[in-house]
Amino acid sequence: MTEAPVLAPGLDEVTRQKVRGLVGLGMRGRLVVVGSERVKIEAQKGAIFMAIVAMDVSRHSLDKVVPTLRARHIDIIEWPSAAELGAVVGKETTAAVGIADQALARGIR
């Protein structure tokens, strides 16, 4: 069994700006789920095509969602901070964001 690839752990600023814009677009179109618990639930349903995970959150938060994403072979993008990821989706902080639209996920890749 192969693991889901971790995409670009060291994203450059231009790429991060592109991801921010596409995730914001997805938020407006309700194509994004926010929060580790919701991402985990939607991944279990097979409704997530990609996930963005903040790397500065607690191990407990990561352990809630990352094993499910890997088991489902869902691509994971590592994001530097929960505060920055939260700002993208209009929250103070968030540990994970799931992309629920295949075309949007393809655009982010």
PDB file of C-alpha atoms in Angstrom:
ATOM      1  CA  MET A   1       0.000   0.000   0.000  1.00  0.00           C
ATOM      2  CA  THR A   2       1.381   3.418  -0.913  1.00  0.00           C
ATOM      3  CA  GLU A   3       1.064   6.508   1.225  1.00  0.00           C
ATOM      4  CA  ALA A   4      -0.588   9.699   0.071  1.00  0.00           C
ATOM      5  CA  PRO A   5       2.055  12.107  -1.177  1.00  0.00           C
ATOM      6  CA  VAL A   6       2.877  15.194   0.815  1.00  0.00           C
ATOM      7  CA  LEU A   7       2.956  18.021  -1.680  1.00  0.00           C
ATOM      8  CA  ALA A   8       5.573  20.741  -1.531  1.00  0.00           C
ATOM      9  CA  PRO A   9       6.373  20.967   2.177  1.00  0.00           C
ATOM     10  CA  GLY A  10       8.365  24.147   1.477  1.00  0.00           C
ATOM     11  CA  LEU A  11       5.994  26.134  -0.717  1.00  0.00           C
ATOM     12  CA  ASP A  12       7.428  29.351  -2.102  1.00  0.00           C
ATOM     13  CA  GLU A  13       5.499  32.589  -1.604  1.00  0.00           C
ATOM     14  CA  VAL A  14       4.115  32.702  -5.159  1.00  0.00           C
ATOM     15  CA  THR A  15       2.709  29.183  -4.823  1.00  0.00           C
ATOM     16  CA  ARG A  16       1.276  29.915  -1.365  1.00  0.00           C
ATOM     17  CA  GLN A  17      -0.429  33.019  -2.760  1.00  0.00           C
ATOM     18  CA  LYS A  18      -1.973  30.902  -5.537  1.00  0.00           C
ATOM     19  CA  VAL A  19      -3.199  28.340  -2.991  1.00  0.00           C
ATOM     20  CA  ARG A  20      -4.639  31.129  -0.797  1.00  0.00           C
ATOM     21  CA  GLY A  21      -6.587  32.513  -3.753  1.00  0.00           C
ATOM     22  CA  LEU A  22      -7.945  29.141  -4.846  1.00  0.00           C
ATOM     23  CA  VAL A  23      -8.929  28.129  -1.303  1.00  0.00           C
ATOM     24  CA  GLY A  24     -10.668  31.495  -0.871  1.00  0.00           C
ATOM     25  CA  LEU A  25     -12.544  30.863  -4.095  1.00  0.00           C
ATOM     26  CA  GLY A  26     -13.464  27.413  -2.809  1.00  0.00           C
ATOM     27  CA  MET A  27     -14.752  28.932   0.446  1.00  0.00           C
ATOM     28  CA  ARG A  28     -17.083  31.221  -1.466  1.00  0.00           C
ATOM     29  CA  GLY A  29     -18.296  28.271  -3.533  1.00  0.00           C
ATOM     30  CA  ARG A  30     -18.660  26.013  -0.467  1.00  0.00           C
ATOM     31  CA  LEU A  31     -16.141  23.576  -1.906  1.00  0.00           C
ATOM     32  CA  VAL A  32     -13.923  23.612   1.190  1.00  0.00           C
ATOM     33  CA  VAL A  33     -14.382  22.106   4.663  1.00  0.00           C
ATOM     34  CA  VAL A  34     -12.627  23.633   7.655  1.00  0.00           C
ATOM     35  CA  GLY A  35     -11.337  22.003  10.828  1.00  0.00           C
ATOM     36  CA  SER A  36      -9.597  18.722  11.525  1.00  0.00           C
ATOM     37  CA  GLU A  37     -12.745  16.923  12.681  1.00  0.00           C
ATOM     38  CA  ARG A  38     -14.791  17.944   9.627  1.00  0.00           C
ATOM     39  CA  VAL A  39     -11.910  17.124   7.290  1.00  0.00           C
ATOM     40  CA  LYS A  40     -11.607  13.678   8.897  1.00  0.00           C
ATOM     41  CA  ILE A  41     -15.355  12.984   8.585  1.00  0.00           C
ATOM     42  CA  GLU A  42     -15.508  14.116   4.957  1.00  0.00           C
ATOM     43  CA  ALA A  43     -12.364  12.117   4.128  1.00  0.00           C
ATOM     44  CA  GLN A  44     -13.974   8.995   5.585  1.00  0.00           C
ATOM     45  CA  LYS A  45     -16.966   9.598   3.303  1.00  0.00           C
ATOM     46  CA  GLY A  46     -14.646   9.945   0.302  1.00  0.00           C
ATOM     47  CA  ALA A  47     -15.691  13.568  -0.209  1.00  0.00           C
ATOM     48  CA  ILE A  48     -12.210  15.156   0.059  1.00  0.00           C
ATOM     49  CA  PHE A  49      -9.725  15.272  -2.825  1.00  0.00           C
ATOM     50  CA  MET A  50      -6.918  17.152  -1.081  1.00  0.00           C
ATOM     51  CA  ALA A  51      -6.119  18.498   2.374  1.00  0.00           C
ATOM     52  CA  ILE A  52      -4.011  21.353   3.667  1.00  0.00           C
ATOM     53  CA  VAL A  53      -2.652  20.740   7.166  1.00  0.00           C
ATOM     54  CA  ALA A  54      -0.982  23.296   9.452  1.00  0.00           C
ATOM     55  CA  MET A  55       2.314  21.941  10.733  1.00  0.00           C
ATOM     56  CA  ASP A  56       2.476  23.994  13.933  1.00  0.00           C
ATOM     57  CA  VAL A  57      -0.598  22.458  15.594  1.00  0.00           C
ATOM     58  CA  SER A  58      -0.439  19.902  18.383  1.00  0.00           C
ATOM     59  CA  ARG A  59       0.466  16.318  17.635  1.00  0.00           C
ATOM     60  CA  HIS A  60      -2.991  15.336  18.911  1.00  0.00           C
ATOM     61  CA  SER A  61      -4.670  17.497  16.260  1.00  0.00           C
ATOM     62  CA  LEU A  62      -2.487  16.022  13.523  1.00  0.00           C
ATOM     63  CA  ASP A  63      -3.100  12.483  14.780  1.00  0.00           C
ATOM     64  CA  LYS A  64      -6.844  13.070  14.432  1.00  0.00           C
ATOM     65  CA  VAL A  65      -6.751  13.740  10.716  1.00  0.00           C
ATOM     66  CA  VAL A  66      -3.476  12.745   9.021  1.00  0.00           C
ATOM     67  CA  PRO A  67      -3.810   8.938   9.428  1.00  0.00           C
ATOM     68  CA  THR A  68      -7.257   9.046   7.802  1.00  0.00           C
ATOM     69  CA  LEU A  69      -5.957  11.172   4.933  1.00  0.00           C
ATOM     70  CA  ARG A  70      -3.036   8.807   4.364  1.00  0.00           C
ATOM     71  CA  ALA A  71      -5.263   5.715   4.548  1.00  0.00           C
ATOM     72  CA  ARG A  72      -7.532   7.233   1.893  1.00  0.00           C
ATOM     73  CA  HIS A  73      -4.539   8.280  -0.281  1.00  0.00           C
ATOM     74  CA  ILE A  74      -5.576  11.930  -0.142  1.00  0.00           C
ATOM     75  CA  ASP A  75      -2.867  14.420  -1.128  1.00  0.00           C
ATOM     76  CA  ILE A  76      -1.672  16.565   1.772  1.00  0.00           C
ATOM     77  CA  ILE A  77      -0.125  20.020   1.550  1.00  0.00           C
ATOM     78  CA  GLU A  78       1.853  21.080   4.611  1.00  0.00           C
ATOM     79  CA  TRP A  79       1.103  24.678   5.603  1.00  0.00           C
ATOM     80  CA  PRO A  80       3.475  26.565   7.929  1.00  0.00           C
ATOM     81  CA  SER A  81       1.000  27.797  10.550  1.00  0.00           C
ATOM     82  CA  ALA A  82      -2.546  27.346  11.801  1.00  0.00           C
ATOM     83  CA  ALA A  83      -2.950  31.124  12.084  1.00  0.00           C
ATOM     84  CA  GLU A  84      -2.003  31.673   8.447  1.00  0.00           C
ATOM     85  CA  LEU A  85      -4.228  28.796   7.291  1.00  0.00           C
ATOM     86  CA  GLY A  86      -7.077  30.133   9.426  1.00  0.00           C
ATOM     87  CA  ALA A  87      -6.707  33.574   7.853  1.00  0.00           C
ATOM     88  CA  VAL A  88      -7.179  32.015   4.411  1.00  0.00           C
ATOM     89  CA  VAL A  89     -10.588  30.621   5.442  1.00  0.00           C
ATOM     90  CA  GLY A  90     -11.729  33.499   7.650  1.00  0.00           C
ATOM     91  CA  LYS A  91     -10.992  31.894  11.028  1.00  0.00           C
ATOM     92  CA  GLU A  92      -8.525  32.794  13.755  1.00  0.00           C
ATOM     93  CA  THR A  93      -6.749  29.440  13.401  1.00  0.00           C
ATOM     94  CA  THR A  94      -7.449  26.045  11.889  1.00  0.00           C
ATOM     95  CA  ALA A  95      -5.503  22.797  11.839  1.00  0.00           C
ATOM     96  CA  ALA A  96      -6.817  21.487   8.525  1.00  0.00           C
ATOM     97  CA  VAL A  97      -8.728  22.455   5.405  1.00  0.00           C
ATOM     98  CA  GLY A  98     -10.200  19.903   3.019  1.00  0.00           C
ATOM     99  CA  ILE A  99     -10.809  20.502  -0.683  1.00  0.00           C
ATOM    100  CA  ALA A 100     -14.104  18.862  -1.668  1.00  0.00           C
ATOM    101  CA  ASP A 101     -13.981  19.630  -5.390  1.00  0.00           C
ATOM    102  CA  GLN A 102     -11.801  17.627  -7.756  1.00  0.00           C
ATOM    103  CA  ALA A 103     -11.244  20.502 -10.211  1.00  0.00           C
ATOM    104  CA  LEU A 104     -10.250  22.870  -7.399  1.00  0.00           C
ATOM    105  CA  ALA A 105      -7.827  20.274  -6.001  1.00  0.00           C
ATOM    106  CA  ARG A 106      -6.328  19.844  -9.466  1.00  0.00           C
ATOM    107  CA  GLY A 107      -5.861  23.627  -9.721  1.00  0.00           C
ATOM    108  CA  ILE A 108      -4.068  23.719  -6.384  1.00  0.00           C
ATOM    109  CA  ARG A 109      -1.691  20.892  -7.326  1.00  0.00           C
TER     110      ARG A 109
END
